[in-house]
CSV table of C-alpha atoms and ligand atoms in Angstrom, one decimal:
chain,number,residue,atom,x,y,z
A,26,UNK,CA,72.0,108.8,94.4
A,27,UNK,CA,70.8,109.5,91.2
A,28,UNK,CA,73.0,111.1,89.1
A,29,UNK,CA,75.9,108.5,90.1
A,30,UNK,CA,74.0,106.3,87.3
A,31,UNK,CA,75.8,108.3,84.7
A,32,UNK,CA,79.6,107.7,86.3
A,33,UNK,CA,81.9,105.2,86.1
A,34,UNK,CA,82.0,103.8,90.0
A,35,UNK,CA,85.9,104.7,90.1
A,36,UNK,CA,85.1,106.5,93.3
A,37,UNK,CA,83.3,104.9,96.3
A,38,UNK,CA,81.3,108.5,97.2
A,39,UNK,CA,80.2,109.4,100.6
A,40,UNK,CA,76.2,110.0,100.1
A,41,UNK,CA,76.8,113.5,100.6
A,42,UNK,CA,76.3,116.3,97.8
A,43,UNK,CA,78.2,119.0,99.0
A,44,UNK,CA,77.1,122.3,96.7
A,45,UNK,CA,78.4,125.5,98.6
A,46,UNK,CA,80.7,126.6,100.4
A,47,UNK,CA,83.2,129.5,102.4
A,48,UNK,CA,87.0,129.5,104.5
A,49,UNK,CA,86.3,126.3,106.4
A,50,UNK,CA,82.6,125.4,105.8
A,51,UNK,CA,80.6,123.5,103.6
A,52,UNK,CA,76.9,122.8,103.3
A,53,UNK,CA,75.6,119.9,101.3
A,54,UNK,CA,72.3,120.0,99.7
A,55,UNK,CA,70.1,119.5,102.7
A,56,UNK,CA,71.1,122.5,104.1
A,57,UNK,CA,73.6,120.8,106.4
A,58,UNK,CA,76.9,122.4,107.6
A,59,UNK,CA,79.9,120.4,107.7
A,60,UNK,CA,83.7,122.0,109.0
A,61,UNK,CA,86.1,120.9,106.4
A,62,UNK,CA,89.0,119.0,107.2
A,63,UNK,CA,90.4,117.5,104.0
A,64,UNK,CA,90.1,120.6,101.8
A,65,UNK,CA,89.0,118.8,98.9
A,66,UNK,CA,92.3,117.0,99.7
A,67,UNK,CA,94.7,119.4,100.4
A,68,UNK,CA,93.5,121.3,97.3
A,69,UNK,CA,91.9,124.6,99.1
A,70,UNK,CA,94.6,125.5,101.3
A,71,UNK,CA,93.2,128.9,101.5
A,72,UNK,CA,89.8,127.9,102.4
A,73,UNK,CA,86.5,127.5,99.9
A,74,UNK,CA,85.6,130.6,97.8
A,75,UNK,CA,88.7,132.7,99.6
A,76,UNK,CA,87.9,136.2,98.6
A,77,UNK,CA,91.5,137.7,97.3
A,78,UNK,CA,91.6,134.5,94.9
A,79,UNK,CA,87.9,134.9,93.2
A,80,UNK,CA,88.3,138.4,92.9
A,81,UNK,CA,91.2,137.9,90.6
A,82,UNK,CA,89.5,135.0,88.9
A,83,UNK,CA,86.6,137.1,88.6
A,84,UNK,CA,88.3,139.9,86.9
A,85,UNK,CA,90.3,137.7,84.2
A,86,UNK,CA,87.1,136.0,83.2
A,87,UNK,CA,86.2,139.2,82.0
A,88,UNK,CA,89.4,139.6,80.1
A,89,UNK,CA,90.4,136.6,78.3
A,90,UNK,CA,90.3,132.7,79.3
A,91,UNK,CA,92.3,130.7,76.8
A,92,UNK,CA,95.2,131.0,74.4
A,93,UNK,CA,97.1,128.5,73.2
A,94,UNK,CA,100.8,128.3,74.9
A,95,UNK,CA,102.3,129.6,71.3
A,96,UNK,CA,102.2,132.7,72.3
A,97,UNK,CA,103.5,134.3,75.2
A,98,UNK,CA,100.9,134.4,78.4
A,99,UNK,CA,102.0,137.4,80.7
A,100,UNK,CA,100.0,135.7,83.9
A,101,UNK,CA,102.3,132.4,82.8
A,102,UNK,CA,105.6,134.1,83.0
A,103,UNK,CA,104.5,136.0,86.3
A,104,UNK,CA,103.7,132.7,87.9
A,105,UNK,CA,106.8,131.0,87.0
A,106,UNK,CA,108.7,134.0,87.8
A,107,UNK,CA,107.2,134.5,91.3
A,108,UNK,CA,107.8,131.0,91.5
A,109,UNK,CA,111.6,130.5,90.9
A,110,UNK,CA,111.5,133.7,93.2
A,111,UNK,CA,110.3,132.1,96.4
A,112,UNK,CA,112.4,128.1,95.7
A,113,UNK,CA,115.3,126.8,94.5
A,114,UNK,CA,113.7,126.3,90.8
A,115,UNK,CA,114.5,128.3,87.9
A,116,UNK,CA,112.2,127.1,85.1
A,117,UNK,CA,108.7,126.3,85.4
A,118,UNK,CA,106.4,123.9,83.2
A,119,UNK,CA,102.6,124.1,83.9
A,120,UNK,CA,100.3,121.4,83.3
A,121,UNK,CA,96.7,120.6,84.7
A,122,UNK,CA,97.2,117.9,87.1
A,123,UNK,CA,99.2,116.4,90.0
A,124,UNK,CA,99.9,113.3,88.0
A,125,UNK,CA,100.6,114.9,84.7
A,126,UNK,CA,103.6,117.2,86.9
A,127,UNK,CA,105.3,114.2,87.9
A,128,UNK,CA,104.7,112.4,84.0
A,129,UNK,CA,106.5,116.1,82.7
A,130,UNK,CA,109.2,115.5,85.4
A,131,UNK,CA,109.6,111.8,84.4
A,132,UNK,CA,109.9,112.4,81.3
A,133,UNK,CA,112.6,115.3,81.7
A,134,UNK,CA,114.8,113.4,83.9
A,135,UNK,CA,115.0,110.8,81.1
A,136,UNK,CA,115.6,113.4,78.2
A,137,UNK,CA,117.9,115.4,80.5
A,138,UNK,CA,120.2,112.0,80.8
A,139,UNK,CA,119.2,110.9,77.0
A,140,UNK,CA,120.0,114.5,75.5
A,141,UNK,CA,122.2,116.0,77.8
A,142,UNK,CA,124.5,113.8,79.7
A,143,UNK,CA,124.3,111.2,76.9
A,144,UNK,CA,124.1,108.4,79.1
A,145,UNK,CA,121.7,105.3,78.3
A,146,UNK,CA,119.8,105.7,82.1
A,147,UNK,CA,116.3,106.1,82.4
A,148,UNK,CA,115.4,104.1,86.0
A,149,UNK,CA,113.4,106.2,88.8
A,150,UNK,CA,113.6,104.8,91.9
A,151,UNK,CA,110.5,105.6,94.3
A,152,UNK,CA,109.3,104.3,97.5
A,153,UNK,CA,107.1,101.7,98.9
A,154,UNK,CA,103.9,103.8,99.8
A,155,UNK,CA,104.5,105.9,97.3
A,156,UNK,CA,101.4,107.9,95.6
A,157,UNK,CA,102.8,109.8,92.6
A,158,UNK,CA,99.1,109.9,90.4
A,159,UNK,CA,97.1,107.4,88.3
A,160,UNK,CA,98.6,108.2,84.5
A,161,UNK,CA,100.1,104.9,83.7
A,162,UNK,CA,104.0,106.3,84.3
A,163,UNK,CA,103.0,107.3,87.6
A,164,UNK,CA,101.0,104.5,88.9
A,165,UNK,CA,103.6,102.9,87.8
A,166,UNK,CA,106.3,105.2,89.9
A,167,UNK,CA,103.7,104.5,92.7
A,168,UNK,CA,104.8,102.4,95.2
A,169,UNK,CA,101.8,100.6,95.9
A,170,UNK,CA,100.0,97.6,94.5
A,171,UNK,CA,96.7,98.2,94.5
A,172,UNK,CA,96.7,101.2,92.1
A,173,UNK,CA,98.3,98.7,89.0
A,174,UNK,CA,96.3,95.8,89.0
A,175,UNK,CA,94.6,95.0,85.8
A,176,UNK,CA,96.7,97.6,84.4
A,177,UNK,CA,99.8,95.7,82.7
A,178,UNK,CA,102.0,95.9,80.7
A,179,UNK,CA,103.5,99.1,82.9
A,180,UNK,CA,106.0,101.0,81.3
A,181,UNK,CA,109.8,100.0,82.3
A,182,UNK,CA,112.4,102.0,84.3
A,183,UNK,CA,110.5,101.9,87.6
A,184,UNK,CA,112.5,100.4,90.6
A,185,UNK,CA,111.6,100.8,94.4
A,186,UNK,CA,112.9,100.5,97.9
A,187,UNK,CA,111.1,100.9,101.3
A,188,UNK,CA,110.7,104.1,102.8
A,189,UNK,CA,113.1,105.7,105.6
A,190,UNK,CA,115.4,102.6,105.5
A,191,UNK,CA,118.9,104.9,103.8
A,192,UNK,CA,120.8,101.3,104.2
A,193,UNK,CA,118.7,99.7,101.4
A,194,UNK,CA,118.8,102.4,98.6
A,195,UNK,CA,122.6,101.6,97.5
A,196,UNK,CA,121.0,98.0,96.2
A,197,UNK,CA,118.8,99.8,93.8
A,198,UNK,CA,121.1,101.9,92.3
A,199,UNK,CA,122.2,100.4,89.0
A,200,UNK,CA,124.2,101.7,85.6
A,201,UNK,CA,120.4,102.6,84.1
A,202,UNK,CA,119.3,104.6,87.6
A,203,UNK,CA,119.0,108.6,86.2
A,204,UNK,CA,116.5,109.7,89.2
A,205,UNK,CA,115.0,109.4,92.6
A,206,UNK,CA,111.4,110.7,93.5
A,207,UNK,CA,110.4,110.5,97.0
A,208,UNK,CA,107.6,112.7,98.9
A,209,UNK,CA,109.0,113.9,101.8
A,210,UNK,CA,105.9,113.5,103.8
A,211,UNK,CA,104.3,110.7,102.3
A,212,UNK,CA,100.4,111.3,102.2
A,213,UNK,CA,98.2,108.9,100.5
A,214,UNK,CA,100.8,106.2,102.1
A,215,UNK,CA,99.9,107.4,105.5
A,216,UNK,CA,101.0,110.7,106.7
A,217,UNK,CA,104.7,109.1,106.8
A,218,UNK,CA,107.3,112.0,107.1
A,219,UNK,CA,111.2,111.2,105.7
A,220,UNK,CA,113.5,110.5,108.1
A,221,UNK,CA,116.4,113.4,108.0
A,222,UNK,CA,119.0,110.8,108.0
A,223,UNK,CA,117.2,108.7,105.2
A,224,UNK,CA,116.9,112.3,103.4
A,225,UNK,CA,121.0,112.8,104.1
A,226,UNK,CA,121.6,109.3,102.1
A,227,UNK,CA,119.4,110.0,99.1
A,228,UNK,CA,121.2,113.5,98.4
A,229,UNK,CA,124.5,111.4,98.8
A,230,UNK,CA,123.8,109.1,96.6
A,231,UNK,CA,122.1,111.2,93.7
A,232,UNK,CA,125.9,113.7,94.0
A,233,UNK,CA,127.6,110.7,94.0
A,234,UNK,CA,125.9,108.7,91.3
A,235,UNK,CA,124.8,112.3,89.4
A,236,UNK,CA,121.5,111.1,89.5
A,237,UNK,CA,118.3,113.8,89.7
A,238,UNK,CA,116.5,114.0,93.1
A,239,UNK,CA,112.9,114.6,92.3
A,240,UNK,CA,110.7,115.7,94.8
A,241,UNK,CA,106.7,115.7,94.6
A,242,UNK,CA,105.3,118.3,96.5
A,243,UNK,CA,101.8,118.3,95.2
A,244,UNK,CA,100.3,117.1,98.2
A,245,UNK,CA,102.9,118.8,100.6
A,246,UNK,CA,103.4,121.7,98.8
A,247,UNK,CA,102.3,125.7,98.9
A,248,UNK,CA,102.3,126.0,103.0
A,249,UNK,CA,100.6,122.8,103.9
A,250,UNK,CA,103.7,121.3,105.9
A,251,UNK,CA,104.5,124.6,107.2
A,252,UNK,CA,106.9,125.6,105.0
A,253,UNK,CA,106.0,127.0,101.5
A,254,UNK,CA,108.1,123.6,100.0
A,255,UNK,CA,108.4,120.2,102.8
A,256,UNK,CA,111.9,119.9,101.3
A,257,UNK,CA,112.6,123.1,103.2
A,258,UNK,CA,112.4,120.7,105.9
A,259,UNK,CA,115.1,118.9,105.4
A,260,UNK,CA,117.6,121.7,103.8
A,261,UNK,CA,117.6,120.5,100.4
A,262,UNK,CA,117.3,121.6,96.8
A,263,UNK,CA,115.7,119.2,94.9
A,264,UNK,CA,116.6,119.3,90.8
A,265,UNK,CA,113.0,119.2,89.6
A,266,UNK,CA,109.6,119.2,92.0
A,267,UNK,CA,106.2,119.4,91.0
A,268,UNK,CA,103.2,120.8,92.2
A,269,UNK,CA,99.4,120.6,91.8
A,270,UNK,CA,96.6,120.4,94.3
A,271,UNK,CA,97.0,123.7,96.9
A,272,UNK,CA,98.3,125.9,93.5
A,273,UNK,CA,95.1,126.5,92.2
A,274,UNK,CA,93.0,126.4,95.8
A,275,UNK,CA,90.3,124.4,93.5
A,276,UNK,CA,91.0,125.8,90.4
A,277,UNK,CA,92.8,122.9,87.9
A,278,UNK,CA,96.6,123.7,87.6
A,279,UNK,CA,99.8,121.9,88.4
A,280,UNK,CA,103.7,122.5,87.8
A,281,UNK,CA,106.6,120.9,87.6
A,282,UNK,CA,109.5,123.0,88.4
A,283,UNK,CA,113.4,122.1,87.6
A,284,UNK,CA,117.0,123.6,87.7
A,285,UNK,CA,118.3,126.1,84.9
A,286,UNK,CA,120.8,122.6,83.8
A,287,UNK,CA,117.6,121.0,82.8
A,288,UNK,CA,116.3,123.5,80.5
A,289,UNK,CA,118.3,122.5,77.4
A,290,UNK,CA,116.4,118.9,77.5
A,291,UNK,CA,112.9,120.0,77.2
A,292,UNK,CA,113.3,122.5,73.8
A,293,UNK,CA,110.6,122.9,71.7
A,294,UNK,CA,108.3,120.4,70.8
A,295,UNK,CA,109.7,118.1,73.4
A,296,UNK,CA,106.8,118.3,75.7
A,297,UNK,CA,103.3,119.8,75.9
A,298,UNK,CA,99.7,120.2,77.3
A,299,UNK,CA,97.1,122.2,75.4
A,300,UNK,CA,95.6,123.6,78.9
A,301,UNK,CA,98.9,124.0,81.3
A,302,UNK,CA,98.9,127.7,82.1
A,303,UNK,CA,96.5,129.4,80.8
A,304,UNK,CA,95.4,132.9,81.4
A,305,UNK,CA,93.0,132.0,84.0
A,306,UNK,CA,94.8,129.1,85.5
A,307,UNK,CA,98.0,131.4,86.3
A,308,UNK,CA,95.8,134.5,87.4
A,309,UNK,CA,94.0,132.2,89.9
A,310,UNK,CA,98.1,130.4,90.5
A,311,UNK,CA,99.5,133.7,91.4
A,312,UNK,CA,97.0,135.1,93.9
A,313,UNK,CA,97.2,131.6,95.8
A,314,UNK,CA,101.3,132.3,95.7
A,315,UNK,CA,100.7,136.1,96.9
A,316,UNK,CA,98.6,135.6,99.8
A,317,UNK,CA,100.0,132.5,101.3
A,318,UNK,CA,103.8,134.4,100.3
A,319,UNK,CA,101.9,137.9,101.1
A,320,UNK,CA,100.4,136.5,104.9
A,321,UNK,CA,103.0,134.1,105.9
A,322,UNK,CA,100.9,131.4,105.7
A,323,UNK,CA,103.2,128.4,106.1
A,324,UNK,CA,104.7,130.0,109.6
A,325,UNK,CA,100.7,129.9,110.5
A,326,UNK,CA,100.5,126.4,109.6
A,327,UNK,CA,103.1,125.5,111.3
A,328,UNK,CA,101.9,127.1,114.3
A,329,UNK,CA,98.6,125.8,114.0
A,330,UNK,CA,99.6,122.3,113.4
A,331,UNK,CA,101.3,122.1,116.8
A,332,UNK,CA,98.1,123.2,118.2
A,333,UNK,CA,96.3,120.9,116.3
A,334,UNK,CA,98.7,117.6,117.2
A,335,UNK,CA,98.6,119.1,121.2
A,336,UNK,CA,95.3,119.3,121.5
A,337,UNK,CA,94.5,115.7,119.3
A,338,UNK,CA,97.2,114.0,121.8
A,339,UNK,CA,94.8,115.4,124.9
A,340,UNK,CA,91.5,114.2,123.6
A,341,UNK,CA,93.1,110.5,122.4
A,342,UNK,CA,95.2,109.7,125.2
A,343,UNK,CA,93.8,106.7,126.9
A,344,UNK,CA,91.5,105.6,123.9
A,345,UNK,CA,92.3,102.0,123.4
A,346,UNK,CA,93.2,102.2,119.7
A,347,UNK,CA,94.5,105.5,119.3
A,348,UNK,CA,98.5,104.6,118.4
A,349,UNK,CA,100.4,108.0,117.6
A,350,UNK,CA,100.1,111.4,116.0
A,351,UNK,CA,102.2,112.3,113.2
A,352,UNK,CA,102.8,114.6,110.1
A,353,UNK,CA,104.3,118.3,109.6
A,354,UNK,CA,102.3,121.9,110.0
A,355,UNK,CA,98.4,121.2,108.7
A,356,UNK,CA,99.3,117.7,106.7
A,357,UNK,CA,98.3,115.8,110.4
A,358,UNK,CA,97.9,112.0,110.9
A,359,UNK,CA,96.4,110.1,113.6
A,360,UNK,CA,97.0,106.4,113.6
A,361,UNK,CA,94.7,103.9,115.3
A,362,UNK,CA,95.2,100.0,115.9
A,363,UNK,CA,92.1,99.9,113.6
A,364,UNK,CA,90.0,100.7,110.4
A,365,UNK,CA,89.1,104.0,110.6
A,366,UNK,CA,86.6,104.4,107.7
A,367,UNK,CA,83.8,103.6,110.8
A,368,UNK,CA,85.7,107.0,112.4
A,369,UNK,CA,85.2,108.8,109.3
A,370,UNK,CA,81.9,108.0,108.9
A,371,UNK,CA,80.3,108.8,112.2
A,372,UNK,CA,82.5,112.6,112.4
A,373,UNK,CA,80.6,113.2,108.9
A,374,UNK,CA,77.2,112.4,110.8
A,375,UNK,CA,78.5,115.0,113.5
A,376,UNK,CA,79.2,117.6,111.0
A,377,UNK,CA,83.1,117.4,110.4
A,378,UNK,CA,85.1,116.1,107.3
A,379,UNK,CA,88.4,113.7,107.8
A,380,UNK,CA,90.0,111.3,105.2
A,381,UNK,CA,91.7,108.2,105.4
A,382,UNK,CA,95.2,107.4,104.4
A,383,UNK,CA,96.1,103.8,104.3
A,384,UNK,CA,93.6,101.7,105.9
A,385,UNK,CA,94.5,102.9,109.9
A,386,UNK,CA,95.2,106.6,109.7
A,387,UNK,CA,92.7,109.5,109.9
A,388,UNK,CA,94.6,112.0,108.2
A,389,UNK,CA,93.2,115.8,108.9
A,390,UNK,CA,94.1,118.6,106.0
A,391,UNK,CA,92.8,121.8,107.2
A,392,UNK,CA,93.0,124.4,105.2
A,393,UNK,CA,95.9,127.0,106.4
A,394,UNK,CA,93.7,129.8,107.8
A,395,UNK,CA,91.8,127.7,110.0
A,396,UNK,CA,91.0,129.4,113.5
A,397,UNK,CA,91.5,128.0,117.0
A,398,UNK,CA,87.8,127.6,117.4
A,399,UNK,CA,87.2,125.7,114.3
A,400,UNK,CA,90.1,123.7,115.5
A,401,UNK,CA,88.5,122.8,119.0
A,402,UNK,CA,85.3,121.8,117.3
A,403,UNK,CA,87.1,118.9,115.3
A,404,UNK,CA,89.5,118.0,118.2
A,405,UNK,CA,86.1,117.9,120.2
A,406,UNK,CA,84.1,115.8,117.0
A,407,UNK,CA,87.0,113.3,117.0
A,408,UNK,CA,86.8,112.5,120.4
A,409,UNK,CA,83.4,112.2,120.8
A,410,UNK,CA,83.8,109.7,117.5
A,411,UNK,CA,86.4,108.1,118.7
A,412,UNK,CA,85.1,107.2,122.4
A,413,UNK,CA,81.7,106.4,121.4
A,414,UNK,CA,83.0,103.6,118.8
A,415,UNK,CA,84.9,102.4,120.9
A,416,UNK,CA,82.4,101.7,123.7
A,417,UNK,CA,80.1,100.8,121.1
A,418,UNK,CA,82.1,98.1,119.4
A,419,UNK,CA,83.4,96.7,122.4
A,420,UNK,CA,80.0,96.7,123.7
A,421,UNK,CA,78.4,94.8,120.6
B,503,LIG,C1,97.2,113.8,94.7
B,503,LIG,C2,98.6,113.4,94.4
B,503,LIG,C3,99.1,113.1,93.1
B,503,LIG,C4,98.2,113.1,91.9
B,503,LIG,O1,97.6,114.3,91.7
B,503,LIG,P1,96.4,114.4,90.6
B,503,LIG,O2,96.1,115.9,90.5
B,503,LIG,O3,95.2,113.6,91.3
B,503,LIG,O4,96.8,113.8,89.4
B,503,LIG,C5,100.5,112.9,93.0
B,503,LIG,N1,101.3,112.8,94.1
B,503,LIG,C6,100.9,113.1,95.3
B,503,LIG,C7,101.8,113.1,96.4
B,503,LIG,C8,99.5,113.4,95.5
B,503,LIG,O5,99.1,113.6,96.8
């Protein structure tokens, strides 16, 4: 296409040009309808152009866009307010970004041990799998390889272990460890949820070592798992978690969110971001956080994700390839045997949008208010996709 001439390739696109869309549809510019499945990556967890949301935008872009965060923004402190309300959180930092959050949340758990506790620590220890944003601190915190390379020197004071294996975290721990950051269901990685007893050993070990648990929720987070937070999951309180993608439901915000103790470590003028919060950012935050709070939408989610996985595990039992379903509430992962991009391909030609996580898992993102219908139509599209490959490539 085009207009691609102009980019730098960073992104391998699909030749689609998707330019309108509403709740689970989108049309590209030929005037084709697709049924959105990846929500822009977890990102429009309330469906496209959801009508509570634009109204609010609407009416603060007539009444003021942009002031810089030295003065006091009422929408910001209404955000974070309704925030801390519905978590274990008690301070709120906004920012623009899912990788920027987690940056503002490594950075605090250095200061935190530098200013507070006094203590010479600044080591975060994250997982093999890992996705925790492209900034060069959190490529770095990412636990995969193909995200750094050409990129060195990486900053110091990352360290990681493999995922869901509790007996090898106590090797990592050393006299400069200050944090841990995990995802507790793993998304880029592969639709990986945390193992409850794995979970059980990292709280142990951050009480017992006093080291911060971090917790980034920005692909898990606002309702997607089926609970507002995935650590909900688990019964945990994290110190600090941060937030981006589903806040906004398309429009850029993130957050990163800690406990009242770590408040005395980010003063003034020890962090910043000229956009984080702005009037319009936090208007369009807080009517995502009032209608998922306001319509129970992670209880939907979860209910709907059990349909979802019940009805995938029908239409893929017996395909050759097909391995398991996994995942929690509308964050839903189907591993094959195989590559899937061919999968993903074919269910775009047939009018339905998956992503891939890792190279073997179709990974299906919904967006919260999804129906049953529009949930039969991609159970349908995948295993019409799915067969027909099959057949096809065994056939060729
Ligand atoms: C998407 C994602 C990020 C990065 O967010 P950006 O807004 O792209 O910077 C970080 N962590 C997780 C778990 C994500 O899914």
């Amino acid at each position: 296409m085009e207009q691609q001439h102009a980019l730098f390739p960073t992104y391998a696109r699909y030749p689609i040009a998707l330019v309108k869309g509403e709740g689970s549809w989108l049309w590209d510019d030929q005037g084709n309808r697709y049924l959105d499945f990846m929500s822009g990556l977890a990102v429009t967890n309330l469906g496209h152009a959801h009508p509570a949301v634009k109204e609010k935008l609407q009416q603060q872009l007539d009444e003021l866009w942009h002031v810089s965060n030295l003065f006091h923004i009422p929408n910001q402190e209404k955000l974070a307010k309704r925030l801390t309300e519905i978590s274990c959180a008690d301070a709120v930092f906004f920012c623009n970004s899912g990788a920027e959050a987690n940056e503002a949340a490594i950075k605090l758990a250095r200061r935190y041990n530098h200013q507070v506790l006094k203590k010479d620590r600044y080591e975060v220890i994250t997982f093999q799998q890992s996705f925790h944003g492209r900034t060069l601190a959190t490529l770095t915190a990412t636990g995969q390889d193909k995200v750094k390379e050409g990129f060195h020197p990486l900053p110091e004071g990352f360290v990681y272990s493999p995922y869901n294996d509790a007996a090898a975290l106590q090797n990592v721990i050393t006299d400069k460890t200050c944090a841990i950051m995990l995802e507790m269901v793993q998304g880029e990685g592969g639709v990986n949820p945390a193992d409850p007893q794995f979970v059980k050993e990292i709280v142990r070990l951050c009480e017992a070592h006093d080291l911060l648990l971090i917790v980034d929720e920005i692909q898990t987070g606002m309702g997607r798992t089926g609970k507002m937070f995935a650590f909900e999951h688990y019964g945990l309180e994290p110190d600090i978690f941060t937030l981006a993608k589903g806040l906004g439901n398309g429009f850029p915000i993130g957050a990163m969110l800690g406990k009242a103790k770590l408040k005395e470590a980010f003063g003034a003028g020890s962090h910043g971001t000229t956009f984080g919060g702005t009037p319009i950012a936090a208007a369009t935050g807080l009517a995502v956080v009032e209608t998922i709070t306001g319509q129970n939408l992670p209880q939907r989610a979860a209910e709907m994700g059990e349909l979802l996985k019940q009805k995938l595990s029908t239409a893929l039992s017996g395909h050759p390839q097909f391995v398991e379903i996994r995942g929690k509430g509308l964050m839903v992962g189907i591993e094959f045997s195989e590559p899937v991009g061919e999968y993903i391909a074919k269910a775009q030609q047939k009018g339905l949008l998956a992503v891939q996580a890792g190279p073997n898992v179709l990974r299906l993102l919904p967006n919260l208010l999804v129906t049953e219908e529009e949930i039969d139509q991609a159970v349908n599209t995948i295993h019409n996709v799915v067969f027909d490959t099959a057949s096809v490539s065994s056939s060729s």
